Amino acid sequence: MKEPKRYLANARETLKKSPIEDNVYLDVKYVKSACGIAYLGIIEAINSYLIGRGLSERELPRKFEEYQKALKKFGGVHNGKLLRQFNVIYHELHIAGYYHGELRSTNIVKDALKNAGEFIGRLSVK
């Protein structure tokens, strides 16, 4: 899981480019970029996890819903925890952070990246 962690490190470096005032990122471009990079790291982690579970690269999911199904099928021994955490990450990092550019609070963005790191850690232990 070296590559997903590298994505997260790149996301954190990208965030450092944005000025901060009163715990708010002032340049949304860097926040959006960081969220997008971190989400790609999540996708890389899931892909590696699924390949480790026997899927070929051709069988890997291509859409959010397909990732949900794959996590439900291959991560089920964790009582849906991986799926729930992935859903939160998807909505926070990909939708709110990257797609809509709604995240500005340094605490919220840092917590979202921390959650992404924990998710990657869970997958790498399996």
CSV table of C-alpha atoms in Angstrom, one decimal:
chain,number,residue,atom,x,y,z
A,1,MET,CA,0.0,0.0,0.0
A,2,LYS,CA,2.9,2.3,-0.8
A,3,GLU,CA,1.2,4.1,-3.6
A,4,PRO,CA,-2.0,5.1,-1.8
A,5,LYS,CA,0.1,6.5,1.1
A,6,ARG,CA,2.1,8.5,-1.5
A,7,TYR,CA,-1.2,10.0,-2.8
A,8,LEU,CA,-2.1,11.1,0.7
A,9,ALA,CA,1.3,12.7,1.2
A,10,ASN,CA,0.9,14.5,-2.1
A,11,ALA,CA,-2.6,15.7,-1.0
A,12,ARG,CA,-1.1,17.1,2.3
A,13,GLU,CA,1.7,18.9,0.3
A,14,THR,CA,-0.9,20.4,-2.0
A,15,LEU,CA,-2.8,21.8,1.0
A,16,LYS,CA,0.3,23.5,2.3
A,17,LYS,CA,0.2,25.8,-0.8
A,18,SER,CA,-3.1,27.4,0.3
A,19,PRO,CA,-2.9,30.4,2.7
A,20,ILE,CA,-4.8,29.9,5.9
A,21,GLU,CA,-6.6,32.6,7.9
A,22,ASP,CA,-8.6,31.9,11.0
A,23,ASN,CA,-8.5,28.1,10.4
A,24,VAL,CA,-9.9,28.5,6.9
A,25,TYR,CA,-8.1,27.7,3.6
A,26,LEU,CA,-8.3,30.8,1.5
A,27,ASP,CA,-7.5,29.2,-1.9
A,28,VAL,CA,-10.1,26.6,-2.8
A,29,LYS,CA,-8.1,25.4,-5.8
A,30,TYR,CA,-5.6,23.7,-3.5
A,31,VAL,CA,-8.3,22.3,-1.3
A,32,LYS,CA,-10.1,20.8,-4.3
A,33,SER,CA,-6.9,19.4,-5.7
A,34,ALA,CA,-5.9,17.9,-2.4
A,35,CYS,CA,-9.3,16.2,-1.9
A,36,GLY,CA,-9.2,14.8,-5.4
A,37,ILE,CA,-5.6,13.4,-4.9
A,38,ALA,CA,-6.6,11.9,-1.6
A,39,TYR,CA,-9.7,10.2,-3.1
A,40,LEU,CA,-7.5,8.8,-5.9
A,41,GLY,CA,-5.4,7.3,-3.2
A,42,ILE,CA,-8.5,5.6,-1.7
A,43,ILE,CA,-9.3,4.2,-5.1
A,44,GLU,CA,-5.8,2.8,-5.4
A,45,ALA,CA,-6.0,1.3,-2.0
A,46,ILE,CA,-9.3,-0.4,-2.8
A,47,ASN,CA,-8.0,-1.7,-6.1
A,48,SER,CA,-4.9,-3.2,-4.4
A,49,TYR,CA,-7.1,-4.7,-1.7
A,50,LEU,CA,-9.4,-6.3,-4.3
A,51,ILE,CA,-6.5,-7.6,-6.4
A,52,GLY,CA,-5.2,-9.2,-3.2
A,53,ARG,CA,-8.6,-10.9,-2.8
A,54,GLY,CA,-8.3,-12.5,-6.3
A,55,LEU,CA,-9.8,-10.0,-8.7
A,56,SER,CA,-7.9,-9.3,-11.9
A,57,GLU,CA,-7.3,-5.7,-13.1
A,58,ARG,CA,-10.0,-6.2,-15.7
A,59,GLU,CA,-12.5,-7.1,-13.0
A,60,LEU,CA,-11.9,-4.0,-10.9
A,61,PRO,CA,-14.8,-1.6,-10.3
A,62,ARG,CA,-15.1,1.5,-12.5
A,63,LYS,CA,-18.0,3.4,-10.7
A,64,PHE,CA,-18.8,4.3,-7.1
A,65,GLU,CA,-21.7,1.9,-7.0
A,66,GLU,CA,-19.4,-0.9,-8.2
A,67,TYR,CA,-16.9,-0.1,-5.5
A,68,GLN,CA,-19.7,-0.3,-2.9
A,69,LYS,CA,-20.7,-3.7,-4.1
A,70,ALA,CA,-17.1,-4.9,-4.1
A,71,LEU,CA,-16.5,-3.7,-0.5
A,72,LYS,CA,-19.7,-5.3,0.6
A,73,LYS,CA,-18.7,-8.6,-1.0
A,74,PHE,CA,-15.0,-8.7,-0.1
A,75,GLY,CA,-15.0,-6.6,3.1
A,76,GLY,CA,-18.1,-8.1,4.7
A,77,VAL,CA,-16.1,-9.8,7.5
A,78,HIS,CA,-15.8,-6.3,9.0
A,79,ASN,CA,-19.6,-5.9,9.5
A,80,GLY,CA,-19.8,-3.2,6.8
A,81,LYS,CA,-17.2,-0.9,8.5
A,82,LEU,CA,-15.2,-0.6,5.3
A,83,LEU,CA,-18.2,0.2,3.3
A,84,ARG,CA,-19.5,2.8,5.7
A,85,GLN,CA,-16.1,4.5,5.9
A,86,PHE,CA,-15.8,4.5,2.1
A,87,ASN,CA,-19.2,6.1,1.8
A,88,VAL,CA,-18.1,8.9,4.2
A,89,ILE,CA,-14.9,9.4,2.4
A,90,TYR,CA,-16.6,9.5,-1.0
A,91,HIS,CA,-19.1,12.2,0.2
A,92,GLU,CA,-16.5,14.3,2.1
A,93,LEU,CA,-13.5,14.1,-0.1
A,94,HIS,CA,-14.8,13.5,-3.6
A,95,ILE,CA,-18.2,15.2,-3.6
A,96,ALA,CA,-17.9,18.0,-1.0
A,97,GLY,CA,-14.2,18.6,-1.2
A,98,TYR,CA,-13.3,18.0,-4.9
A,99,TYR,CA,-16.5,18.1,-6.9
A,100,HIS,CA,-18.3,20.9,-5.2
A,101,GLY,CA,-15.4,22.7,-3.5
A,102,GLU,CA,-17.3,23.2,-0.3
A,103,LEU,CA,-14.7,22.3,2.2
A,104,ARG,CA,-12.7,25.3,3.7
A,105,SER,CA,-12.2,24.6,7.4
A,106,THR,CA,-8.7,23.3,8.1
A,107,ASN,CA,-10.0,21.0,10.8
A,108,ILE,CA,-12.6,19.4,8.6
A,109,VAL,CA,-10.2,18.9,5.7
A,110,LYS,CA,-7.5,17.5,8.0
A,111,ASP,CA,-10.0,15.2,9.6
A,112,ALA,CA,-11.1,13.9,6.2
A,113,LEU,CA,-7.5,13.2,5.2
A,114,LYS,CA,-6.9,11.5,8.6
A,115,ASN,CA,-10.0,9.3,7.9
A,116,ALA,CA,-8.6,8.5,4.5
A,117,GLY,CA,-5.3,7.4,6.0
A,118,GLU,CA,-7.1,5.2,8.5
A,119,PHE,CA,-9.1,3.6,5.7
A,120,ILE,CA,-5.9,2.9,3.8
A,121,GLY,CA,-4.4,1.4,6.9
A,122,ARG,CA,-7.3,-0.9,7.4
A,123,LEU,CA,-7.0,-2.2,3.9
A,124,SER,CA,-3.3,-2.7,4.1
A,125,VAL,CA,-3.6,-4.9,7.2
A,126,LYS,CA,-6.0,-7.3,5.6
